[in-house]
Coordinates of C-alpha atoms in Angstrom, one line a residue:
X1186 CA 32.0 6.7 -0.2
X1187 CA 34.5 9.1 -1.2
X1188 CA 33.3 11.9 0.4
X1189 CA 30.9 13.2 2.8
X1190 CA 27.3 12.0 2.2
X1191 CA 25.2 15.2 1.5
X1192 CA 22.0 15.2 2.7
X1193 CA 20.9 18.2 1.9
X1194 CA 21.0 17.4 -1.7
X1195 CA 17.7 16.0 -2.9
X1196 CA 18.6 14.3 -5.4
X1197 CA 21.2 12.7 -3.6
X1198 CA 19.2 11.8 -0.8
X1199 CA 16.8 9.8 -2.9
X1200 CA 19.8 7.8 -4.0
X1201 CA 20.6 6.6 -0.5
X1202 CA 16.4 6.0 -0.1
X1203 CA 16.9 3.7 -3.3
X1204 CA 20.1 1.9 -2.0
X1205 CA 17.7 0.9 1.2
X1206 CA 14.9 -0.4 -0.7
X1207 CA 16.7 -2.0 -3.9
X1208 CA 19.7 -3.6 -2.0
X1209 CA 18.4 -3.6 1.6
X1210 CA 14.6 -4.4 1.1
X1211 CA 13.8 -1.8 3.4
X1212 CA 10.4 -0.9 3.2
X1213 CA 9.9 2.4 1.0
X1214 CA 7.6 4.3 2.9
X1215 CA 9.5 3.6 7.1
X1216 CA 13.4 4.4 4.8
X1217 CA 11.2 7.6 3.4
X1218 CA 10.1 8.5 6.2
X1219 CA 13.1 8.1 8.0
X1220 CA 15.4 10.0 6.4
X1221 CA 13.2 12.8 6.1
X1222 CA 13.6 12.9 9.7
X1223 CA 17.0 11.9 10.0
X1224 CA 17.6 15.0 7.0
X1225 CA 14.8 17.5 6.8
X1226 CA 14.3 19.2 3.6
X1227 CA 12.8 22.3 2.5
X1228 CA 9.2 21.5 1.0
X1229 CA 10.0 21.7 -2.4
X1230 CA 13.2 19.4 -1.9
X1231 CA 11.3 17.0 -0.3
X1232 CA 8.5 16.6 -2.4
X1233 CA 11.4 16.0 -5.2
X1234 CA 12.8 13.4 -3.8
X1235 CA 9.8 11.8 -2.7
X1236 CA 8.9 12.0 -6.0
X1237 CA 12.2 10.9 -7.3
X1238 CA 12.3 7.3 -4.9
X1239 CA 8.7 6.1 -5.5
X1240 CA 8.7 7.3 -9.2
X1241 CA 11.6 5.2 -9.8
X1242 CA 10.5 1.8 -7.8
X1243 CA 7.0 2.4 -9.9
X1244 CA 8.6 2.3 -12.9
X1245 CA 11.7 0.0 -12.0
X1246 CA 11.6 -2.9 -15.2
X1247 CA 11.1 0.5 -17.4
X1248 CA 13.8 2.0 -16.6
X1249 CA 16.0 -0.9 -16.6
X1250 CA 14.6 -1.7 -20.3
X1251 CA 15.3 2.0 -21.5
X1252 CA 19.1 1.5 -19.5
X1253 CA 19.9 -1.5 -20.4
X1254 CA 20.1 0.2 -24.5
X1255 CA 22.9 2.0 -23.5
X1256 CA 24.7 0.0 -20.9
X1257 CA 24.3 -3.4 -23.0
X1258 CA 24.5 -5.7 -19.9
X1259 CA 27.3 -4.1 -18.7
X1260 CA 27.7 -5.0 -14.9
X1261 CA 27.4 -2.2 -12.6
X1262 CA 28.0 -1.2 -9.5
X1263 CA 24.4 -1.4 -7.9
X1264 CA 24.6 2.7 -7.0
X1265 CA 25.5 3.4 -10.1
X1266 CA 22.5 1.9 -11.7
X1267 CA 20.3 3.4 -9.2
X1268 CA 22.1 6.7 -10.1
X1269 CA 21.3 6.0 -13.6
X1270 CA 17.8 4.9 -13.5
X1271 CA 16.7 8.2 -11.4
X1272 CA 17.9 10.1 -14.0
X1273 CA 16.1 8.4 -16.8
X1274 CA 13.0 8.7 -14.1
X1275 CA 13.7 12.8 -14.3
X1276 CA 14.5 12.7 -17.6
X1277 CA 11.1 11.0 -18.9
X1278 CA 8.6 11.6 -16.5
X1279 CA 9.6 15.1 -14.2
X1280 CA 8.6 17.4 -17.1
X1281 CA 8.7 20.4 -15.0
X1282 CA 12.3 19.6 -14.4
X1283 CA 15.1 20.8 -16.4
X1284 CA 17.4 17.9 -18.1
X1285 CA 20.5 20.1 -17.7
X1286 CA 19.8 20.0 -14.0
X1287 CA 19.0 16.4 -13.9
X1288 CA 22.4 15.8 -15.4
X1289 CA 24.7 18.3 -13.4
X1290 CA 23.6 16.6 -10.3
X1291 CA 23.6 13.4 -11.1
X1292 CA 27.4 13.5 -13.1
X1293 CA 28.4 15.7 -9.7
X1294 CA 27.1 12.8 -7.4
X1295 CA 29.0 10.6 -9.6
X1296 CA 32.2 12.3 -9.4
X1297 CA 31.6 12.8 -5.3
X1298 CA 30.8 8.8 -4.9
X1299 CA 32.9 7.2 -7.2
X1300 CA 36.3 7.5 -9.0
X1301 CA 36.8 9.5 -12.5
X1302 CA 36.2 6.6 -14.4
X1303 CA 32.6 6.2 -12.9
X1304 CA 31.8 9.8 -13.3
X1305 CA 33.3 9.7 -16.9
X1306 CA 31.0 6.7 -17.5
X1307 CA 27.6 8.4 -16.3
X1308 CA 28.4 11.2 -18.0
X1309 CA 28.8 9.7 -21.6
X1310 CA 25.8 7.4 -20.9
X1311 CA 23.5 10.4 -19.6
X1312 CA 24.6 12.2 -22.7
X1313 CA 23.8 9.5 -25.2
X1314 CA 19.9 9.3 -23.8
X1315 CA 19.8 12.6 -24.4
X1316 CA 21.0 12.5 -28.1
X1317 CA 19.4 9.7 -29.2
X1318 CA 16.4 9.6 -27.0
X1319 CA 14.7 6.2 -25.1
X1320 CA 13.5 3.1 -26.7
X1321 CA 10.1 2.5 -27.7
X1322 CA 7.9 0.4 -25.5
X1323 CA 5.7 -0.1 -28.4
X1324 CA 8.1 -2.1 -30.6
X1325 CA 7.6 -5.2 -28.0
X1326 CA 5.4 -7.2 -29.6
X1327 CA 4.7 -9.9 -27.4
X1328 CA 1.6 -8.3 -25.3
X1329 CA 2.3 -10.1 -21.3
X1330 CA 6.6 -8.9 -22.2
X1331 CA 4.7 -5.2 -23.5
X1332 CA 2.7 -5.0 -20.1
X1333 CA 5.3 -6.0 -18.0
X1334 CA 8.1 -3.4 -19.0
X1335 CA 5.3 -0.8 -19.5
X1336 CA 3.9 -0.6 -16.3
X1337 CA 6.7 -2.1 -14.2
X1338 CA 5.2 -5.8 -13.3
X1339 CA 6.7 -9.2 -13.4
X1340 CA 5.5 -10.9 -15.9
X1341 CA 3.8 -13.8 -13.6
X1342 CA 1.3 -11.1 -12.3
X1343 CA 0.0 -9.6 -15.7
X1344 CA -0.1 -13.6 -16.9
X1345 CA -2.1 -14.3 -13.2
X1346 CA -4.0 -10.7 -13.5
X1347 CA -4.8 -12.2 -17.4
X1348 CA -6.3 -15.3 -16.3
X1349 CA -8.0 -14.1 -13.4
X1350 CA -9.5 -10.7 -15.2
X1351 CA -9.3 -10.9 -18.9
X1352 CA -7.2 -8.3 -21.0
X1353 CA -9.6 -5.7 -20.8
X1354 CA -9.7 -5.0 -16.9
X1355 CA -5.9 -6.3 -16.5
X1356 CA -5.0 -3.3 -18.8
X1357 CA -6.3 -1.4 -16.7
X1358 CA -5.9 -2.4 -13.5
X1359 CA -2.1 -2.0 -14.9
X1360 CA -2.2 1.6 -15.9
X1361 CA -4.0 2.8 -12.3
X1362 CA -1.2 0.9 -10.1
X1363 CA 1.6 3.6 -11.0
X1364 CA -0.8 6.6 -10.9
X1365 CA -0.2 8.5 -7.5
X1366 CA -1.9 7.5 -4.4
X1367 CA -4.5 9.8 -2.7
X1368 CA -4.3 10.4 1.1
X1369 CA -7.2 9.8 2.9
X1370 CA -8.6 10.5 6.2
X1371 CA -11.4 8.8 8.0
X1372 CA -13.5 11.7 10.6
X1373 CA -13.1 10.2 14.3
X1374 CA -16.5 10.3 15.4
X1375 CA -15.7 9.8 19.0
X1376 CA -14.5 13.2 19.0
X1377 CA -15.6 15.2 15.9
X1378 CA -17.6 15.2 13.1
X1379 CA -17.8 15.5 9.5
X1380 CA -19.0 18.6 9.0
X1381 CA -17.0 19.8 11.8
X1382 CA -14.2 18.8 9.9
X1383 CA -14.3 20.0 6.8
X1384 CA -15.1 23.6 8.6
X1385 CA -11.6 23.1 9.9
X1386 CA -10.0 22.1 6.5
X1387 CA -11.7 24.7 4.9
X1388 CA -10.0 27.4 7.3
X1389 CA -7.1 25.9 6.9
X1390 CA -6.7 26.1 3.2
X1391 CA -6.6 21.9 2.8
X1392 CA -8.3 21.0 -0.4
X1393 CA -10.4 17.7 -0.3
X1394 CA -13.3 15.8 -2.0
X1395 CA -16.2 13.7 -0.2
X1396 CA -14.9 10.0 -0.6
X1397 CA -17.3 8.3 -3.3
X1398 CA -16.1 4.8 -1.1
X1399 CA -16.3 5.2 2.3
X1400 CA -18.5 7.2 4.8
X1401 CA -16.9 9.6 6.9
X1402 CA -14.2 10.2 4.7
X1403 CA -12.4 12.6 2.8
X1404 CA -9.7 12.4 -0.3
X1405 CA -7.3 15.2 0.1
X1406 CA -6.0 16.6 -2.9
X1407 CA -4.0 19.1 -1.4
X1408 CA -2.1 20.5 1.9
X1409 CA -0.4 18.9 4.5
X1410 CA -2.4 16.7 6.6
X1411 CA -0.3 14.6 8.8
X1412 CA 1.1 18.2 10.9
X1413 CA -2.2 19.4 11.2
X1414 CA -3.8 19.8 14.6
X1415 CA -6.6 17.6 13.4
X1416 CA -4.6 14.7 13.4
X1417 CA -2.2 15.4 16.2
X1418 CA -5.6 15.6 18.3
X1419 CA -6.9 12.4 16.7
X1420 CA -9.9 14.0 15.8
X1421 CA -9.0 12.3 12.5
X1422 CA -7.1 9.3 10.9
X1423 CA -4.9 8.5 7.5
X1424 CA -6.7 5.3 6.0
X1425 CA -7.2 4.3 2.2
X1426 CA -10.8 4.2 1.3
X1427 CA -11.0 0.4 0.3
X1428 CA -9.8 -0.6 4.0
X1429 CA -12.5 1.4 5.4
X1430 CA -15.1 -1.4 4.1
X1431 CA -14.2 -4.1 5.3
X1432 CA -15.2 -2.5 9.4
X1433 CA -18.2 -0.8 7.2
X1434 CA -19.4 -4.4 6.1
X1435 CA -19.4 -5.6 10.0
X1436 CA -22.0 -3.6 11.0
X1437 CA -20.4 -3.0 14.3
X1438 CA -23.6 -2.8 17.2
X1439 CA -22.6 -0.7 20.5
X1440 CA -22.5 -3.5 22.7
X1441 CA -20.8 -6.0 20.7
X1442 CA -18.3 -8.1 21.3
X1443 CA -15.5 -8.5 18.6
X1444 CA -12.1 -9.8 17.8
X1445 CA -9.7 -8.1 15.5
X1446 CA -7.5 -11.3 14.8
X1447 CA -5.1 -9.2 12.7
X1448 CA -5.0 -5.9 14.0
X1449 CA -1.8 -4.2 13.3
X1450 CA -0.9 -1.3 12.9
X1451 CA -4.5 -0.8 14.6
X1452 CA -6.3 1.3 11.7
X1453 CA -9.3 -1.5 11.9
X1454 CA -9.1 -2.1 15.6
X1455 CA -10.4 2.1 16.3
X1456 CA -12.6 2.1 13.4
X1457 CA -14.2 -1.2 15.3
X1458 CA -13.9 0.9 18.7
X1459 CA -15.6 3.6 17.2
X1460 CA -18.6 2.1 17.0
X1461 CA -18.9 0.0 20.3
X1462 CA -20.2 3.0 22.4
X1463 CA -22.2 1.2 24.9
X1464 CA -19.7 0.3 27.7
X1465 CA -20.6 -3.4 27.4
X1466 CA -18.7 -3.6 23.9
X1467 CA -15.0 -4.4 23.5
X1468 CA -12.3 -5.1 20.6
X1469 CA -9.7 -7.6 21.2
X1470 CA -7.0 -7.4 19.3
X1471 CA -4.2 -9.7 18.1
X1472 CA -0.4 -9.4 16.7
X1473 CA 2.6 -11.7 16.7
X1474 CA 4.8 -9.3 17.8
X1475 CA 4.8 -7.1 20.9
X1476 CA 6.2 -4.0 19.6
X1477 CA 2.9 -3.9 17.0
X1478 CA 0.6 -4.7 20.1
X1479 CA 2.1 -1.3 21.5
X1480 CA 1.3 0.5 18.0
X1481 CA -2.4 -0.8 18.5
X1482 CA -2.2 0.9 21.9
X1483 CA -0.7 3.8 21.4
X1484 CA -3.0 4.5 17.9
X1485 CA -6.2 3.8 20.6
X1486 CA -5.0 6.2 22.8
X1487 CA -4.6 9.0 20.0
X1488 CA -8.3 8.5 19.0
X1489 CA -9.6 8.3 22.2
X1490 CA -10.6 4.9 22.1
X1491 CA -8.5 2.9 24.5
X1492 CA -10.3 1.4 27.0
X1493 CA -12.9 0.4 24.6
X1494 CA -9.3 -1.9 22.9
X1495 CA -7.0 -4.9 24.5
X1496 CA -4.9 -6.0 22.2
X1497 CA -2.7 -8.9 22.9
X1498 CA 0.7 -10.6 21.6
X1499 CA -0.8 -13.6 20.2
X1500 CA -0.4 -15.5 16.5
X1501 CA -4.4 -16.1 15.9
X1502 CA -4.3 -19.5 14.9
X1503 CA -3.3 -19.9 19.1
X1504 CA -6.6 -18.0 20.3
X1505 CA -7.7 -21.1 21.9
X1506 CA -4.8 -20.1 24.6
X1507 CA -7.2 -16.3 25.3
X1508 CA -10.4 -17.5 24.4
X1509 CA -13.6 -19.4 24.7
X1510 CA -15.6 -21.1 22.3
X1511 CA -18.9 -18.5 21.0
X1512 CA -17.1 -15.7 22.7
X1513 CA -17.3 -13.0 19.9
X1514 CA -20.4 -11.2 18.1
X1515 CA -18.4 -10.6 15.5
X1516 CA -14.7 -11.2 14.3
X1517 CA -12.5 -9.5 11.7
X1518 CA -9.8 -11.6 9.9
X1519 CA -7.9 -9.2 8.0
X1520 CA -5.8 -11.3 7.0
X1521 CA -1.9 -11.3 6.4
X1522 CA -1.9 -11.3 2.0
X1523 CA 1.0 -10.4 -0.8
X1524 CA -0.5 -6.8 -0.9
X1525 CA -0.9 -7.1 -4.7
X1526 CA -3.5 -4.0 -4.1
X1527 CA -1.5 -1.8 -2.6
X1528 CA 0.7 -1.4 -5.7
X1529 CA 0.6 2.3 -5.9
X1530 CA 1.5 2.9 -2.3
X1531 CA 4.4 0.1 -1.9
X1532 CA 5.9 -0.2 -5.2
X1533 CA 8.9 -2.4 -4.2
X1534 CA 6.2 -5.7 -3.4
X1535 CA 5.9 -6.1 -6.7
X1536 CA 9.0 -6.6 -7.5
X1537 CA 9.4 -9.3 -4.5
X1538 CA 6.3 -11.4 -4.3
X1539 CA 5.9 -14.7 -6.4
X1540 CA 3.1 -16.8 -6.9
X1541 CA 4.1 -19.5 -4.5
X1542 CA 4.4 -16.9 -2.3
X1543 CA 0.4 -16.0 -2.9
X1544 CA -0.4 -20.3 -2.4
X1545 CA 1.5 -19.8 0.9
X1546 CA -0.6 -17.4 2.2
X1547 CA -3.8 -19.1 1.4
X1548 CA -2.5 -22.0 3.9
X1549 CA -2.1 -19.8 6.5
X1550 CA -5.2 -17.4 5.9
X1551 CA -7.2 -20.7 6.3
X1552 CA -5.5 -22.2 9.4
X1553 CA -6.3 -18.4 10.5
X1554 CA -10.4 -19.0 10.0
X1555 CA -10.0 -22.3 11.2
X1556 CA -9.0 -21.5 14.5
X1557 CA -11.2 -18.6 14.8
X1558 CA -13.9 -20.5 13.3
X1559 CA -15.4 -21.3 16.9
X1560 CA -15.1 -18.2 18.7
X1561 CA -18.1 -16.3 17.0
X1562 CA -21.7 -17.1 18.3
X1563 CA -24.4 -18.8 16.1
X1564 CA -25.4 -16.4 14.2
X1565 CA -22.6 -14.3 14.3
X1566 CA -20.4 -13.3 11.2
X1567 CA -16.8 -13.5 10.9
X1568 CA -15.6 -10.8 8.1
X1569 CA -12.4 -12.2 5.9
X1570 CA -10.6 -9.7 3.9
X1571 CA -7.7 -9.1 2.3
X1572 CA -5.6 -6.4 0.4
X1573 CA -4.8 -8.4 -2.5
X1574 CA -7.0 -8.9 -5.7
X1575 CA -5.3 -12.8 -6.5
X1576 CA -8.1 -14.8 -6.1
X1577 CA -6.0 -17.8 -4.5
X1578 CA -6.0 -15.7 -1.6
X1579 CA -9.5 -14.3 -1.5
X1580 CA -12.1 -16.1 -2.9
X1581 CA -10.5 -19.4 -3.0
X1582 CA -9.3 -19.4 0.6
X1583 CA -13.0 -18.5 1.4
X1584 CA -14.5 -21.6 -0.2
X1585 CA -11.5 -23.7 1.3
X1586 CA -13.0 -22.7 4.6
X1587 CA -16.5 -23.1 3.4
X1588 CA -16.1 -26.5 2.3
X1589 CA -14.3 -27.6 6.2
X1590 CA -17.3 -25.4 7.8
X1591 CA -20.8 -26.2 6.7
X1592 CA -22.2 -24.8 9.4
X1593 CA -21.4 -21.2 7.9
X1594 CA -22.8 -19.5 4.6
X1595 CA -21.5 -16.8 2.6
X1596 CA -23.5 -13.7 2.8
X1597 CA -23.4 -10.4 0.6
X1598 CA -20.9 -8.3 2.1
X1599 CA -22.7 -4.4 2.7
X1600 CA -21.4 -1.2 2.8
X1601 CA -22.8 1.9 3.5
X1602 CA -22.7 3.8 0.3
X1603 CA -23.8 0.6 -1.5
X1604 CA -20.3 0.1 -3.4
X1605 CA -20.5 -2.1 -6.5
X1606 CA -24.2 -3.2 -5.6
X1607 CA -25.3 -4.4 -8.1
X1608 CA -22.4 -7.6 -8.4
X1609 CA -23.7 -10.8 -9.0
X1610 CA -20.8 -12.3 -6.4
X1611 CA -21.8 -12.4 -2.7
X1612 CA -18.2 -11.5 -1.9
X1613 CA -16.9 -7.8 -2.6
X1614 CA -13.8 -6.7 -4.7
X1615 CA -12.5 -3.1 -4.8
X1616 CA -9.9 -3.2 -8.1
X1617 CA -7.2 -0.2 -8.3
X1618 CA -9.2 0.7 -11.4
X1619 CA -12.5 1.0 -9.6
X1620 CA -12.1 4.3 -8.0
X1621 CA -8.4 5.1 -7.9
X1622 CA -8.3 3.5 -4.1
X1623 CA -6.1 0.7 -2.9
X1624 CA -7.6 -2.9 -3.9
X1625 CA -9.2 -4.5 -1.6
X1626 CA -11.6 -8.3 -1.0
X1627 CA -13.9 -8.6 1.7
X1628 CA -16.2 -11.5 2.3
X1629 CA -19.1 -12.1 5.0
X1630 CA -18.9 -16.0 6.7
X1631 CA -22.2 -16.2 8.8
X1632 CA -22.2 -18.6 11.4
X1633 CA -25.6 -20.6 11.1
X1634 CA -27.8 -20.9 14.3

């Protein structure tokens, strides 16, 4: 770097973000929040370059299509292209943002970064978008290539989503993925309530709508939530609507017994201990690795939950080493997926995940009901879900476990606001489409007496 890194500099800021996630894999949201930390920002600084890092892994293959017009496969250096493609991002999609702006900065952060050549280089190819304007989309004609570079997916998903879905609901499914996530909060009722919270947002100016999903939950659409003494007293939690269900579906009874065989980061695991208010019910929950067991803890302590939790460092296809046979009323296996439904919050999966990556997972999502299979009584229900919409890892691991375990059936999954009733398929699938939420499967195995 030629000279000093400035982090004040929003703009420049979301650069380095990119350079984690494009060249590091880093995870968007931990680098986000992470440097926001590292660098704090005024408000409207950070909400720009927020803005600027997941607007431009959203709409990645875009930008590189548009780029590549005026590059024409030249090789560049990786923060160079980075540089480039947030600027087409401002350019196209920031309309409240000035393009003279867009292109002071991003020329000045050239000419700090690189040598005069590069900065010479941006600036004639930030200049020629702006003279001639970007390509088309709509003069590809072949429709899966069209889809793909329009709304930023490899073109093995929109073929998968295709087959899966038909045109129709792929088309759309495709358009809701890049449209901005909503934050959600779920009410702790251990310590509050619903009414009693929405008193408190309303005092505090927070803006919010009734969740059309999930009891007990609210879509904020605006304020700052995450500072807020609600949350810091755990009085309430962040958690997408769709994930909600799957704990909804379970039915959870005070003195039950239950196994969360996936648990981290814990968001299940409280919502489970919410409900077990007799003190004869318990969660136990499982994670591979210790420092996420600790997470579990530490988010049962915030809600007031933690003596109701034990979670333990333990892959779940082991659980014979913890448990006994029949020793669970209930058990969740929420199970570890590609995340193909959480598109709009993690953008950079898409970019990542294959196929064979989606037929791997269904081998170990089965081994995972397999070896859980004979901890829940007769009659009890073990709840599968996932948050991916490929049915290789839903509904076709579920029959895979079906067909080794006759003695369980699959029953309609239930939710308490009756979402997508009126289905025909016993098992229940929340698209990004449905309601703007994260996507989502959830299926009910009952264990027969």
């Amino acid at each position: 770097m030629k000279t000093k890194f400035q982090p004040q500099n929003a703009r420049e800021l979301a650069l380095v973000a990119l350079e984690g996630v494009v060249e590091n894999g880093a995870y968007s949201n931990l680098q986000v929040d992470q440097l926001l930390k590292r660098y704090p920002l005024v408000d409207k600084d950070r909400r720009l370059a927020t803005n600027i890092i997941y607007g431009v892994l959203q709409h990645k293959l875009t930008l590189e299509y548009w780029l590549n017009a005026f590059v024409k496969g030249k090789r560049l250096d990786p923060w160079v292209k980075t540089l480039l493609l947030s600027a087409l991002y401002q350019y196209h999609y920031l309309e409240r943002v000035p393009d003279w702006a867009v292109t002071d900065e991003s020329i000045e952060i050239a000419k700090r970064r690189g040598n005069p050549g590069i900065r010479k280089f941006v600036t004639g190819v930030l200049h020629a978008v702006l003279r001639k304007g970007l390509p088309d989309l709509r003069q590809i004609k072949e429709r899966d290539l069209r889809l793909s570079i329009e709304n930023s997916v490899p073109r093995w998903l929109v073929n998968e989503l295709t087959t899966e879905y038909g045109e129709e609901d792929t088309e759309k499914i495709l358009q809701s993925i890049n449209e901005p996530a909503h934050q959600v909060i779920r009410v702790n009722t251990v310590k509050t309530d619903l009414t009693t919270v929405k008193q408190t947002l309303d005092a505090a100016g927070i803006e919010y709508q009734e969740s059309q999903v999930a009891q007990n939950a609210l879509v904020i659409t605006k304020g700052e939530i995450i500072s807020s003494d609600l949350f810091k007293r755990g009085e309430i939690t962040i958690q997408d609507e769709s994930a909600m269900l799957a704990v909804e579906s379970m039915d959870v009874k005070p003195d039950d017994k239950v196994l969360d065989a996936c648990a981290a980061p814990g968001g299940k695991t409280v919502q489970i201990a919410e409900a077990l208010t007799n003190e004869d019910g318990h969660v136990d929950a499982l994670d591979i690795h210790q420092h996420k067991v600790k997470l579990i803890e530490k988010n049962a302590r915030r809600l007031g939950v933690g003596k109701r939790v034990t979670a333990h460092s333990l892959d779940a296809r082991e659980v014979d080493q913890l448990f006994a046979d029949e020793s669970f009323d209930k058990i969740l296996v929420d199970a570890p997926c590609s995340g193909i439904g959480l598109l709009r919050r993690k953008p950079e999966i898409r970019y990542t995940k294959t196929l064979n990556d989606s037929q791997q997972l269904h081998k170990i999502q089965l081994a995972i009901l397999n070896a859980v299979a004979a901890k829940v009584k007769k009659g009890g229900i073990i709840t599968y879900s996932t948050c991916t919409i490929l049915r290789q890892e839903n509904e076709t691991t579920v029959q895979a476990f079906l067909a080794e375990h006759p003695e369980f059936e699959l029953v309609k999954t239930a939710t308490a606001r009756k979402v997508k009733d009126n289905r025909q398929s016993p098992t229940l699938t929340i698209l990004p489409s449905d309601f703007n939420s994260d996507g989502f499967f959830i299926s009910s195995l009952k264990k027969g007496i």
